[in-house]
Amino acid sequence: MSNLVQIRVAADAGDGFDSPAKQKAANRSAYSIRPFLYLRRAKQFLGAAKFKLFLVLFALSVIVFVSSRLSSWMGWNPHQSSSVSSTSRGGYTVLINTWRQKSLLKQTVAHYSSCQSVDAIHLVWSESEQPSEKLKTYLNKIVVLKSQKAHKPNFRFDINADGEPNSRFKPIKDLKTDAIFSVDDDVVVPCSTLDFAFSVWQSAPFTMVGFVPRMHWLDKEQNNAAYYRYGGWWSVWWMGTYSMVLSKAAFFHRKYLDLYTHEMSPSIQDYVSRERTCEDIAMSLYVANATSGPPIWVKGKIYEIGASGISSLRGHSNRRNKCLNDLISLYGTLPLVPTNVKAVSARKEWLW
């Protein structure tokens, strides 16, 4: 009897593990649970996606906030319209500084005449010899031929026979634009690049906006006096910062022509007259002192079509160092503000 009971118990235990009926039931149970597992995973995935979306939106809001703060700090205001006349919104005046490069001047005038947003072209003629009638007639003809709009740019010579470097920033009568693009006669900026820089200037019309950045840095202090060094392009590239944009290719407000001529200290103007090559640094210092902010460097290709300029001459770096320090001393303060921000057109960049 006991043996029979043991056999039945063993049979029952074996059926609990090996019964085909129970295996089918277990499989049906697993298949019935699987949809719920898929649903749960889907919910988890959606939850992760929502979290990622939240992070993206949060990051964008932070970027917008920081950009608005940065724009405010740099003086940018895309909606500013009261301080700049409507005529300036439609164009700018090209102010070409020329000296003994008539062949280059013809190329430069022809190029800028073809730019749609150019309202006027003024040549600052700083030679003792007056421009010939032949040259005047040729350049006027070029302006008319190259201009691609019904309203042809106003073209005029501004004669400064004394060769005074300060005359580069002499006030101009009958200007119709607030925006001045100051450029050397051997520098060509493509029209599309120039128009982009103009749009940047419109957002910050009282700062300098240009293509040639330069920097300064503290070199040493001695006897309670600071000595600074002037850094060229390679210094800007290496350090990733700048505090000036040179007037050889830069936008600024026309009011600075009047202020430079009539409000700047006579001692500074006399110094520029003696040194002959410091007017661009003097203008950068003046604008920085007026705005208490940095300039804006616009990234873009520019072409120097002439031979090597004065920057390639021996001793140029030492003269620029001297010029910078002497002008800071005459100002009595250092108004330059370093920055590492530059304006880039997203339409021309793969990564930005």
XYZ file of C-alpha atoms in Angstrom:
352
model
C 0.000 0.000 0.000
C 2.787 2.379 0.959
C 4.616 1.505 -2.260
C 1.529 2.415 -4.297
C 1.255 5.795 -2.564
C 4.908 6.524 -3.248
C 4.481 5.695 -6.925
C 1.479 8.055 -7.243
C 3.319 10.864 -5.462
C 6.291 10.444 -7.761
C 3.981 10.447 -10.784
C 2.305 13.627 -9.597
C 5.719 15.294 -9.078
C 6.859 14.295 -12.580
C 3.652 15.566 -14.161
C 4.242 18.946 -12.513
C 7.401 19.428 -14.564
C 6.928 17.392 -17.712
C 3.225 17.474 -18.472
C 2.555 18.657 -22.079
C -0.663 20.275 -20.960
C 1.124 22.398 -18.381
C 3.824 23.403 -20.867
C 1.191 24.647 -23.327
C -0.510 26.583 -20.556
C 2.782 28.180 -19.574
C 3.489 29.149 -23.173
C 0.041 30.716 -23.531
C 0.692 32.682 -20.350
C 4.031 33.969 -21.688
C 2.496 35.028 -25.024
C -0.294 36.830 -23.221
C 2.192 38.777 -21.058
C 4.497 39.802 -23.971
C 2.207 42.599 -25.355
C 2.220 44.186 -21.935
C 6.015 44.097 -21.908
C 6.125 45.806 -25.330
C 3.700 48.445 -24.116
C 5.782 49.108 -21.050
C 8.956 49.463 -23.125
C 7.182 51.843 -25.490
C 6.124 53.993 -22.533
C 9.689 54.005 -21.241
C 11.002 55.015 -24.678
C 8.449 57.825 -24.991
C 9.341 59.008 -21.543
C 13.029 59.177 -22.509
C 12.166 61.028 -25.744
C 10.105 63.555 -23.818
C 12.987 64.055 -21.425
C 15.408 64.598 -24.299
C 12.990 67.056 -25.898
C 12.760 68.884 -22.601
C 16.562 69.105 -22.433
C 16.746 70.452 -25.980
C 14.102 73.110 -25.296
C 15.806 74.057 -22.056
C 19.174 74.400 -23.812
C 17.630 76.589 -26.518
C 16.026 78.842 -23.922
C 19.387 79.224 -22.180
C 21.092 80.095 -25.482
C 18.437 82.721 -26.281
C 18.761 84.209 -22.805
C 22.563 84.349 -22.956
C 22.473 85.789 -26.484
C 20.105 88.552 -25.407
C 22.339 89.388 -22.455
C 25.441 89.334 -24.656
C 23.755 91.507 -27.256
C 22.753 93.976 -24.590
C 26.293 94.043 -23.200
C 27.836 94.644 -26.634
C 25.274 97.291 -27.548
C 23.527 95.212 -30.197
C 19.873 95.969 -30.726
C 18.308 94.447 -33.850
C 15.148 96.537 -33.367
C 16.896 99.844 -32.851
C 15.577 102.350 -35.348
C 15.291 105.696 -33.613
C 19.040 106.354 -33.596
C 19.633 105.576 -37.269
C 17.846 107.361 -40.056
C 15.783 105.461 -42.592
C 18.159 106.521 -45.374
C 20.982 104.647 -43.678
C 18.822 101.532 -43.637
C 18.875 101.644 -47.427
C 22.590 102.076 -48.054
C 25.997 103.318 -47.026
C 28.758 105.630 -48.208
C 32.104 104.164 -49.245
C 34.979 106.377 -48.094
C 38.130 105.388 -50.005
C 41.473 106.589 -48.745
C 43.892 106.802 -51.666
C 47.522 107.746 -52.089
C 49.565 107.348 -55.274
C 47.891 104.193 -56.562
C 45.812 105.325 -59.525
C 45.648 101.896 -61.211
C 44.387 100.255 -58.023
C 41.978 103.116 -57.469
C 40.295 102.410 -60.801
C 39.728 98.761 -59.850
C 38.456 99.657 -56.402
C 35.991 102.295 -57.623
C 34.710 99.936 -60.319
C 34.103 97.198 -57.750
C 32.291 99.259 -55.140
C 30.173 100.917 -57.821
C 28.702 97.493 -58.586
C 27.495 96.879 -54.996
C 23.721 97.361 -54.706
C 23.705 99.028 -51.274
C 26.316 101.688 -52.045
C 24.689 105.124 -52.014
C 27.825 107.230 -52.553
C 31.566 106.915 -53.104
C 33.954 109.551 -51.772
C 37.674 109.551 -52.518
C 39.931 111.091 -49.884
C 42.695 112.440 -52.131
C 45.780 113.160 -50.018
C 48.364 114.027 -52.660
C 49.897 117.407 -53.327
C 49.202 116.974 -57.037
C 45.557 117.490 -57.942
C 43.711 114.634 -59.699
C 43.663 115.152 -63.459
C 40.472 115.856 -65.344
C 41.119 112.706 -67.335
C 41.105 110.617 -64.146
C 37.958 112.324 -62.863
C 36.133 111.728 -66.155
C 37.230 108.089 -66.282
C 36.131 107.319 -62.723
C 32.758 109.031 -63.165
C 32.184 106.987 -66.301
C 33.135 103.767 -64.476
C 30.655 104.499 -61.684
C 27.812 104.924 -64.179
C 28.739 101.828 -66.194
C 29.305 99.481 -63.250
C 26.321 100.469 -61.157
C 23.516 97.923 -61.459
C 20.669 100.077 -60.172
C 18.653 103.009 -61.465
C 19.971 105.328 -58.776
C 23.665 105.708 -59.542
C 26.014 106.246 -56.593
C 27.059 109.813 -55.986
C 30.774 110.054 -56.773
C 33.064 112.805 -55.494
C 36.678 113.676 -54.723
C 37.527 115.113 -51.299
C 40.806 116.930 -51.873
C 43.332 117.196 -49.019
C 46.444 118.467 -50.707
C 48.389 118.778 -47.449
C 48.514 114.999 -47.043
C 47.345 115.317 -43.464
C 46.494 111.813 -42.102
C 43.723 113.236 -39.935
C 41.971 114.345 -43.135
C 40.933 110.746 -43.655
C 38.214 111.393 -41.071
C 37.291 114.891 -42.160
C 33.516 115.592 -42.065
C 31.695 115.244 -45.398
C 28.920 117.616 -46.435
C 25.595 116.465 -47.849
C 25.885 112.846 -46.725
C 22.632 110.924 -47.130
C 23.626 107.887 -45.068
C 24.593 107.398 -41.451
C 26.768 104.413 -42.328
C 30.322 105.031 -43.511
C 32.445 102.216 -44.890
C 36.056 103.333 -44.600
C 38.431 101.400 -46.844
C 41.925 101.685 -48.314
C 42.294 101.928 -52.071
C 43.977 98.514 -52.297
C 41.322 96.584 -50.352
C 38.384 94.885 -52.069
C 35.522 93.366 -50.093
C 32.978 91.258 -52.046
C 29.593 92.974 -52.253
C 27.699 90.177 -50.472
C 30.216 90.181 -47.622
C 30.022 93.943 -47.412
C 26.219 93.889 -47.244
C 26.348 91.337 -44.425
C 28.734 93.566 -42.468
C 26.359 96.472 -43.058
C 23.497 94.475 -41.564
C 25.672 93.763 -38.515
C 26.477 97.462 -38.204
C 22.758 98.299 -38.322
C 22.283 96.269 -35.144
C 25.069 98.242 -33.407
C 25.346 101.567 -35.264
C 27.593 103.337 -32.755
C 30.395 100.778 -32.642
C 32.997 99.941 -35.273
C 32.263 96.901 -37.418
C 35.068 95.664 -39.608
C 37.179 92.962 -41.211
C 40.685 93.635 -39.856
C 40.923 92.818 -36.133
C 43.839 93.815 -33.936
C 44.545 93.406 -30.246
C 46.515 94.802 -27.327
C 47.837 93.183 -24.200
C 49.727 94.247 -21.103
C 53.445 93.721 -21.668
C 54.918 95.020 -18.411
C 54.428 97.459 -15.562
C 57.239 99.651 -14.368
C 57.234 102.635 -12.002
C 53.422 102.470 -11.769
C 53.190 102.762 -15.550
C 51.747 100.073 -17.815
C 53.267 99.261 -21.178
C 51.111 97.567 -23.819
C 51.912 95.686 -26.975
C 50.085 95.964 -30.280
C 49.134 92.617 -31.802
C 48.589 91.974 -35.498
C 46.576 89.268 -37.204
C 48.679 86.340 -35.990
C 48.313 87.517 -32.406
C 44.536 87.644 -32.860
C 44.543 84.171 -34.378
C 46.713 82.724 -31.615
C 45.009 84.399 -28.647
C 41.455 84.223 -29.996
C 40.665 87.783 -28.921
C 40.775 91.323 -30.309
C 40.078 94.881 -29.143
C 40.230 96.942 -32.358
C 39.105 96.759 -35.970
C 41.134 98.923 -38.320
C 39.577 101.633 -40.464
C 41.209 100.163 -43.574
C 37.990 98.111 -43.892
C 35.345 99.078 -41.319
C 31.894 100.576 -40.850
C 31.250 103.382 -38.395
C 28.638 106.089 -37.847
C 29.147 109.354 -39.702
C 28.976 111.290 -36.430
C 32.499 110.088 -35.650
C 33.832 112.149 -38.551
C 32.619 115.290 -36.800
C 33.655 114.108 -33.353
C 37.133 113.067 -34.480
C 37.717 116.422 -36.163
C 36.075 118.821 -33.720
C 35.950 117.048 -30.351
C 39.113 114.980 -30.160
C 41.933 116.459 -28.125
C 44.240 118.681 -30.242
C 47.230 116.959 -28.625
C 46.107 113.647 -30.121
C 45.536 115.157 -33.548
C 48.989 116.816 -33.418
C 50.549 113.483 -32.485
C 48.830 111.723 -35.415
C 50.075 114.460 -37.765
C 53.654 113.924 -36.610
C 53.648 110.111 -36.644
C 51.714 109.805 -39.926
C 50.477 106.227 -39.360
C 48.375 106.297 -36.198
C 45.003 107.695 -37.275
C 43.373 104.250 -37.367
C 44.408 103.459 -33.778
C 43.274 106.932 -32.706
C 39.823 106.318 -34.215
C 39.546 102.901 -32.529
C 40.417 104.461 -29.179
C 37.929 107.276 -29.705
C 35.005 104.987 -30.581
C 35.831 102.624 -27.699
C 35.940 105.587 -25.334
C 32.552 106.797 -26.621
C 30.800 103.411 -26.418
C 32.619 101.722 -23.500
C 32.269 98.531 -25.516
C 34.219 96.362 -27.967
C 34.151 96.569 -31.750
C 32.681 93.780 -33.884
C 34.819 91.676 -36.167
C 32.987 90.310 -39.208
C 34.370 87.084 -40.620
C 34.701 87.298 -44.379
C 37.186 87.221 -47.207
C 38.794 90.476 -48.256
C 41.382 90.961 -50.965
C 44.406 93.250 -50.869
C 45.153 93.840 -54.520
C 48.231 96.018 -54.130
C 51.815 95.297 -53.239
C 52.838 94.820 -49.610
C 51.835 97.853 -47.562
C 53.488 99.683 -44.710
C 52.727 96.819 -42.330
C 55.434 94.793 -44.077
C 58.127 97.438 -43.591
C 60.893 96.890 -41.078
C 60.173 98.502 -37.734
C 56.432 98.725 -38.327
C 55.615 96.663 -35.224
C 57.751 98.907 -33.001
C 56.102 102.022 -34.424
C 52.643 100.600 -33.756
C 53.629 99.723 -30.180
C 54.856 103.265 -29.646
C 51.755 104.734 -31.247
C 49.418 102.670 -29.056
C 51.188 103.529 -25.809
C 51.580 107.216 -26.622
C 47.903 107.569 -27.520
C 46.827 105.751 -24.343
C 49.019 108.160 -22.389
C 47.437 111.164 -24.146
C 43.955 109.802 -23.442
C 44.876 109.269 -19.821
C 43.082 105.914 -19.818
C 42.798 102.654 -21.750
C 39.314 102.558 -23.314
C 39.843 99.425 -25.443
C 37.587 96.474 -24.524
C 38.800 92.984 -25.542
C 36.317 90.465 -26.938
C 36.322 87.064 -28.638
C 32.965 87.467 -30.393
C 32.791 87.640 -34.178
C 29.898 87.933 -36.608
C 29.550 85.051 -39.053
C 27.013 84.596 -41.840
C 25.314 81.224 -41.265
C 24.510 81.005 -44.965
C 28.202 80.598 -45.788
C 29.248 78.300 -42.970
C 28.928 74.527 -42.809
C 29.502 74.525 -39.076
C 28.523 77.458 -36.881
